[in-house]
Amino acid sequence: MFDTVLVAGLGLMGGSMAQTIKRHTDCRVLGWNRTRETAEKARADGAIDAVATEALFGQADLVLIGLYPQATVDWLLQAMPKMKKGCVVVDMVGVKRFMIDRLEQAALQAGVHFVGGHPMAGREFSGFDYAQPTLFDGASMIFVPNRSSNEAVLQALEAFFMGLGFGQTVRCTADQHDRMIAFTSQLAHVVSSAYIKSPEADQHNGYSAGSYKDLTRVAKLNEHMWSELFLCNAAPLAQEIDEIIAHLDEYRRAIRAGDRETLTALLRDGRERKERLG
């Protein structure tokens, strides 16, 4: 179904997606990037077959876009009318209500199938230089259907992405996605960023091991991208921050009071929840 794929935005996610498609399929891969130099590098590296110009947009059967949220919306609103009827468009942005609200109607008017997408993989680096053809191996690919998509398109996408090495595909609503991502991804980045700000962090060398590395890894983030993602999902993320603050306060009160019984119960509850959830 997808003979020609256009990847717009050749950073970590888009670059890795282009490499992955080239690795697993015989698709012709076109690449677009805001800076042409990056697109030319991707072509020279074999990640794409050709640098996409607007004249080539109409040849794509599948468009995958990996820009920041507002930049994705702006690019697609301009590009959708240039795409061929029936083309499938999947964004790779980490928020979905923001995207669906701004793109669903435009896709219907353009005659293209828009599906919200989110590959659950990443690294603490950004840019094409860090792209990997194995980034999505075993990962989950989330799809958010809407009025501009249909069952046949979703089934075709699920088969295509499983063929790229993803471990599973998940369908959900935009609101369900945003609530879950606030917890599983965005909160972790907020906590990591806050944790590394302790004045003791400057003296960590020689005192830190796996726990420190695990908790601080995602503090090395792209602040421009993540601040936009956080604000596009402000209400669910703020709710998760309130939740963790409440739980931290339980530990703080037990420790300050020297209440070992309560502290032990809190730790036991956390251990049991982790064991149950995996």
Short mmCIF file of C-alpha atoms in Angstrom, two decimals:
data_model
loop_
_atom_site.label_atom_id
_atom_site.label_comp_id
_atom_site.label_asym_id
_atom_site.label_seq_id
_atom_site.Cartn_x
_atom_site.Cartn_y
_atom_site.Cartn_z
CA MET A 1 0.00 0.00 0.00
CA PHE A 2 2.89 2.35 0.77
CA ASP A 3 5.32 2.40 -2.14
CA THR A 4 6.63 5.93 -1.58
CA VAL A 5 7.13 7.35 1.91
CA LEU A 6 7.89 10.98 2.67
CA VAL A 7 9.59 11.70 6.00
CA ALA A 8 9.40 15.36 7.00
CA GLY A 9 11.79 16.44 9.72
CA LEU A 10 15.03 14.44 9.72
CA GLY A 11 16.06 14.82 13.34
CA LEU A 12 16.42 11.95 15.78
CA MET A 13 12.92 10.56 15.26
CA GLY A 14 12.45 11.31 11.57
CA GLY A 15 16.00 10.33 10.70
CA SER A 16 15.66 7.06 12.60
CA MET A 17 12.32 6.39 10.91
CA ALA A 18 13.82 6.94 7.46
CA GLN A 19 16.72 4.61 8.27
CA THR A 20 14.34 2.01 9.67
CA ILE A 21 12.13 2.07 6.57
CA LYS A 22 15.16 1.68 4.32
CA ARG A 23 16.38 -1.20 6.47
CA HIS A 24 13.13 -3.18 6.49
CA THR A 25 11.32 -2.33 3.25
CA ASP A 26 11.77 -1.64 -0.45
CA CYS A 27 9.88 1.66 -0.18
CA ARG A 28 11.16 4.71 -1.94
CA VAL A 29 11.92 7.19 0.85
CA LEU A 30 11.78 10.94 0.27
CA GLY A 31 13.12 13.28 2.93
CA TRP A 32 12.32 16.89 3.75
CA ASN A 33 14.07 19.02 6.34
CA ARG A 34 13.97 22.68 7.25
CA THR A 35 17.72 22.87 6.65
CA ARG A 36 18.51 21.29 3.29
CA GLU A 37 22.04 20.46 4.45
CA THR A 38 20.62 17.82 6.82
CA ALA A 39 18.45 16.38 4.05
CA GLU A 40 21.46 16.15 1.76
CA LYS A 41 23.43 14.39 4.51
CA ALA A 42 20.57 11.92 4.95
CA ARG A 43 20.62 11.23 1.20
CA ALA A 44 24.39 10.79 1.18
CA ASP A 45 24.14 8.39 4.14
CA GLY A 46 21.49 6.33 2.35
CA ALA A 47 18.69 7.14 4.81
CA ILE A 48 16.58 8.62 1.99
CA ASP A 49 16.50 8.15 -1.76
CA ALA A 50 15.86 11.77 -2.64
CA VAL A 51 15.42 15.17 -1.06
CA ALA A 52 11.74 16.06 -1.25
CA THR A 53 10.61 19.28 -2.85
CA GLU A 54 7.00 20.45 -2.93
CA ALA A 55 6.80 19.04 -6.46
CA LEU A 56 7.37 15.56 -5.00
CA PHE A 57 4.84 15.82 -2.15
CA GLY A 58 2.11 14.49 -4.41
CA GLN A 59 3.99 11.23 -5.01
CA ALA A 60 3.88 10.05 -1.40
CA ASP A 61 1.55 7.26 -0.31
CA LEU A 62 2.54 7.76 3.32
CA VAL A 63 3.80 10.92 5.01
CA LEU A 64 5.52 10.71 8.39
CA ILE A 65 6.34 13.99 10.09
CA GLY A 66 8.60 14.54 13.08
CA LEU A 67 8.70 18.27 13.81
CA TYR A 68 7.78 20.19 16.97
CA PRO A 69 4.00 20.37 17.64
CA GLN A 70 3.20 23.79 16.16
CA ALA A 71 5.72 23.35 13.35
CA THR A 72 4.05 20.03 12.47
CA VAL A 73 0.65 21.71 12.33
CA ASP A 74 1.96 24.60 10.22
CA TRP A 75 3.79 22.30 7.80
CA LEU A 76 0.85 19.96 7.31
CA LEU A 77 -1.69 22.74 6.83
CA GLN A 78 0.47 24.04 4.02
CA ALA A 79 1.42 20.65 2.56
CA MET A 80 -1.83 18.66 2.76
CA PRO A 81 -3.44 20.35 -0.27
CA LYS A 82 -0.37 19.33 -2.32
CA MET A 83 -0.67 15.66 -1.38
CA LYS A 84 -2.52 13.16 -3.52
CA LYS A 85 -6.02 12.10 -2.55
CA GLY A 86 -6.00 9.10 -0.24
CA CYS A 87 -2.49 9.73 1.04
CA VAL A 88 -1.97 8.65 4.66
CA VAL A 89 -0.41 11.17 7.04
CA VAL A 90 0.97 10.18 10.45
CA ASP A 91 2.55 12.68 12.83
CA MET A 92 5.10 11.58 15.42
CA VAL A 93 4.42 14.31 17.98
CA GLY A 94 4.21 13.38 21.68
CA VAL A 95 0.84 15.10 22.24
CA LYS A 96 -2.32 14.17 20.43
CA ARG A 97 -5.30 16.36 21.41
CA PHE A 98 -3.37 19.41 20.23
CA MET A 99 -2.73 17.73 16.87
CA ILE A 100 -6.17 16.24 16.24
CA ASP A 101 -7.97 19.49 17.05
CA ARG A 102 -5.89 21.38 14.50
CA LEU A 103 -5.52 18.82 11.70
CA GLU A 104 -8.59 16.58 11.56
CA GLN A 105 -10.80 18.96 9.60
CA ALA A 106 -7.97 20.07 7.32
CA ALA A 107 -7.28 16.44 6.41
CA LEU A 108 -10.95 15.86 5.58
CA GLN A 109 -10.95 18.91 3.33
CA ALA A 110 -7.72 17.84 1.61
CA GLY A 111 -8.94 14.28 1.05
CA VAL A 112 -6.09 12.68 2.96
CA HIS A 113 -6.17 10.23 5.87
CA PHE A 114 -4.62 11.75 8.99
CA VAL A 115 -3.80 9.44 11.90
CA GLY A 116 -2.23 10.66 15.12
CA GLY A 117 0.91 8.66 15.82
CA HIS A 118 3.51 8.37 18.56
CA PRO A 119 6.45 5.93 18.44
CA MET A 120 7.40 5.17 22.04
CA ALA A 121 11.15 5.36 21.69
CA GLY A 122 13.82 7.99 21.97
CA ARG A 123 17.26 8.98 23.19
CA GLU A 124 18.63 11.77 25.36
CA PHE A 125 20.13 13.31 22.20
CA SER A 126 18.64 15.16 19.25
CA GLY A 127 19.46 15.61 15.59
CA PHE A 128 20.10 13.39 12.58
CA ASP A 129 23.63 12.55 13.74
CA TYR A 130 22.09 10.49 16.56
CA ALA A 131 19.49 8.70 14.42
CA GLN A 132 19.57 4.89 14.54
CA PRO A 133 17.89 2.25 12.34
CA THR A 134 17.35 0.15 15.50
CA LEU A 135 15.74 2.90 17.61
CA PHE A 136 12.24 1.44 17.28
CA ASP A 137 13.10 -2.26 17.65
CA GLY A 138 10.51 -3.74 20.01
CA ALA A 139 8.89 -0.36 20.70
CA SER A 140 5.20 0.42 20.95
CA MET A 141 3.57 2.49 18.19
CA ILE A 142 0.48 4.41 19.27
CA PHE A 143 -2.24 5.34 16.76
CA VAL A 144 -5.03 7.81 17.41
CA PRO A 145 -7.89 7.42 14.89
CA ASN A 146 -10.22 10.29 14.05
CA ARG A 147 -12.85 11.21 11.48
CA SER A 148 -10.28 11.53 8.70
CA SER A 149 -9.06 7.92 9.07
CA ASN A 150 -10.75 4.55 8.61
CA GLU A 151 -10.31 0.91 9.58
CA ALA A 152 -8.54 -0.08 6.36
CA VAL A 153 -5.96 2.66 6.83
CA LEU A 154 -5.38 1.72 10.46
CA GLN A 155 -4.90 -1.94 9.61
CA ALA A 156 -2.46 -1.05 6.84
CA LEU A 157 -0.49 1.18 9.23
CA GLU A 158 -0.40 -1.49 11.92
CA ALA A 159 0.95 -4.06 9.46
CA PHE A 160 3.50 -1.60 8.08
CA PHE A 161 4.88 -0.57 11.47
CA MET A 162 5.04 -4.12 12.77
CA GLY A 163 7.09 -4.87 9.67
CA LEU A 164 9.51 -2.14 10.76
CA GLY A 165 10.37 -4.04 13.93
CA PHE A 166 7.95 -2.43 16.38
CA GLY A 167 6.93 -4.77 19.18
CA GLN A 168 3.27 -3.75 19.31
CA THR A 169 0.73 -1.19 18.14
CA VAL A 170 -1.83 0.48 20.38
CA ARG A 171 -5.00 2.39 19.49
CA CYS A 172 -6.45 4.99 21.82
CA THR A 173 -8.23 8.33 21.94
CA ALA A 174 -6.34 11.61 21.97
CA ASP A 175 -7.30 12.31 25.58
CA GLN A 176 -6.30 8.83 26.75
CA HIS A 177 -2.94 9.21 25.02
CA ASP A 178 -2.24 12.57 26.59
CA ARG A 179 -3.14 11.42 30.11
CA MET A 180 -0.91 8.36 29.84
CA ILE A 181 2.02 10.20 28.25
CA ALA A 182 1.86 12.85 30.97
CA PHE A 183 2.52 10.00 33.43
CA THR A 184 4.83 7.64 31.54
CA SER A 185 7.03 10.19 29.77
CA GLN A 186 6.56 13.87 30.50
CA LEU A 187 6.51 13.56 34.31
CA ALA A 188 9.74 11.55 34.18
CA HIS A 189 11.45 14.39 32.31
CA VAL A 190 10.17 16.98 34.80
CA VAL A 191 11.31 14.90 37.79
CA SER A 192 14.73 14.24 36.26
CA SER A 193 15.22 17.92 35.50
CA ALA A 194 14.22 18.90 39.04
CA TYR A 195 16.30 16.16 40.70
CA ILE A 196 19.55 17.20 39.01
CA LYS A 197 19.21 20.72 40.49
CA SER A 198 20.18 19.62 44.00
CA PRO A 199 23.31 21.51 45.17
CA GLU A 200 24.79 18.09 45.96
CA ALA A 201 24.78 17.18 42.24
CA ASP A 202 28.03 19.09 41.73
CA GLN A 203 29.77 16.67 44.09
CA HIS A 204 28.22 13.43 42.83
CA ASN A 205 31.39 11.96 41.28
CA GLY A 206 32.50 8.96 43.32
CA TYR A 207 29.17 8.73 45.11
CA SER A 208 26.80 7.82 42.30
CA ALA A 209 25.94 4.59 40.55
CA GLY A 210 23.00 3.10 38.65
CA SER A 211 20.20 4.82 40.53
CA TYR A 212 21.67 8.27 39.90
CA LYS A 213 22.30 7.52 36.23
CA ASP A 214 18.79 6.13 35.72
CA LEU A 215 17.08 9.10 37.33
CA THR A 216 19.17 11.80 35.65
CA ARG A 217 19.43 10.37 32.12
CA VAL A 218 16.49 12.27 30.64
CA ALA A 219 17.48 15.56 32.26
CA LYS A 220 19.74 15.84 29.21
CA LEU A 221 16.84 16.96 27.04
CA ASN A 222 16.02 19.42 24.28
CA GLU A 223 14.44 22.20 26.34
CA HIS A 224 12.90 23.92 23.32
CA MET A 225 11.01 20.80 22.24
CA TRP A 226 10.04 19.58 25.70
CA SER A 227 8.77 22.96 26.92
CA GLU A 228 6.45 23.07 23.91
CA LEU A 229 5.28 19.51 24.52
CA PHE A 230 4.64 20.23 28.21
CA LEU A 231 2.57 23.31 27.48
CA CYS A 232 0.57 21.51 24.77
CA ASN A 233 -0.38 18.97 27.45
CA ALA A 234 -0.50 21.31 30.42
CA ALA A 235 -3.56 20.08 32.32
CA PRO A 236 -2.73 16.32 32.40
CA LEU A 237 0.93 17.02 33.18
CA ALA A 238 0.16 19.48 35.98
CA GLN A 239 -2.19 16.90 37.49
CA GLU A 240 0.58 14.28 37.50
CA ILE A 241 2.99 16.75 39.10
CA ASP A 242 0.43 17.45 41.83
CA GLU A 243 0.07 13.68 42.35
CA ILE A 244 3.78 13.03 42.80
CA ILE A 245 4.18 16.06 45.08
CA ALA A 246 1.45 14.64 47.33
CA HIS A 247 3.22 11.27 47.52
CA LEU A 248 6.62 12.87 48.15
CA ASP A 249 5.06 14.82 50.99
CA GLU A 250 3.94 11.54 52.58
CA TYR A 251 7.54 10.33 52.61
CA ARG A 252 8.84 13.67 53.88
CA ARG A 253 6.44 13.77 56.81
CA ALA A 254 7.20 10.17 57.81
CA ILE A 255 10.98 10.75 57.65
CA ARG A 256 10.90 14.02 59.57
CA ALA A 257 8.71 12.44 62.25
CA GLY A 258 10.99 9.40 62.53
CA ASP A 259 7.92 7.27 61.83
CA ARG A 260 9.49 4.03 60.63
CA GLU A 261 6.21 2.12 60.59
CA THR A 262 4.60 4.57 58.16
CA LEU A 263 7.78 4.85 56.08
CA THR A 264 8.06 1.07 55.81
CA ALA A 265 4.43 0.86 54.72
CA LEU A 266 4.96 3.53 52.06
CA LEU A 267 8.02 1.75 50.71
CA ARG A 268 6.26 -1.62 50.79
CA ASP A 269 3.34 -0.19 48.84
CA GLY A 270 5.70 1.20 46.21
CA ARG A 271 7.56 -2.11 45.90
CA GLU A 272 4.36 -4.11 45.60
CA ARG A 273 2.95 -1.78 42.97
CA LYS A 274 6.11 -2.06 40.89
CA GLU A 275 6.12 -5.86 41.20
CA ARG A 276 2.49 -6.00 40.13
CA LEU A 277 2.86 -3.60 37.23
CA GLY A 278 6.22 -4.84 35.95
#
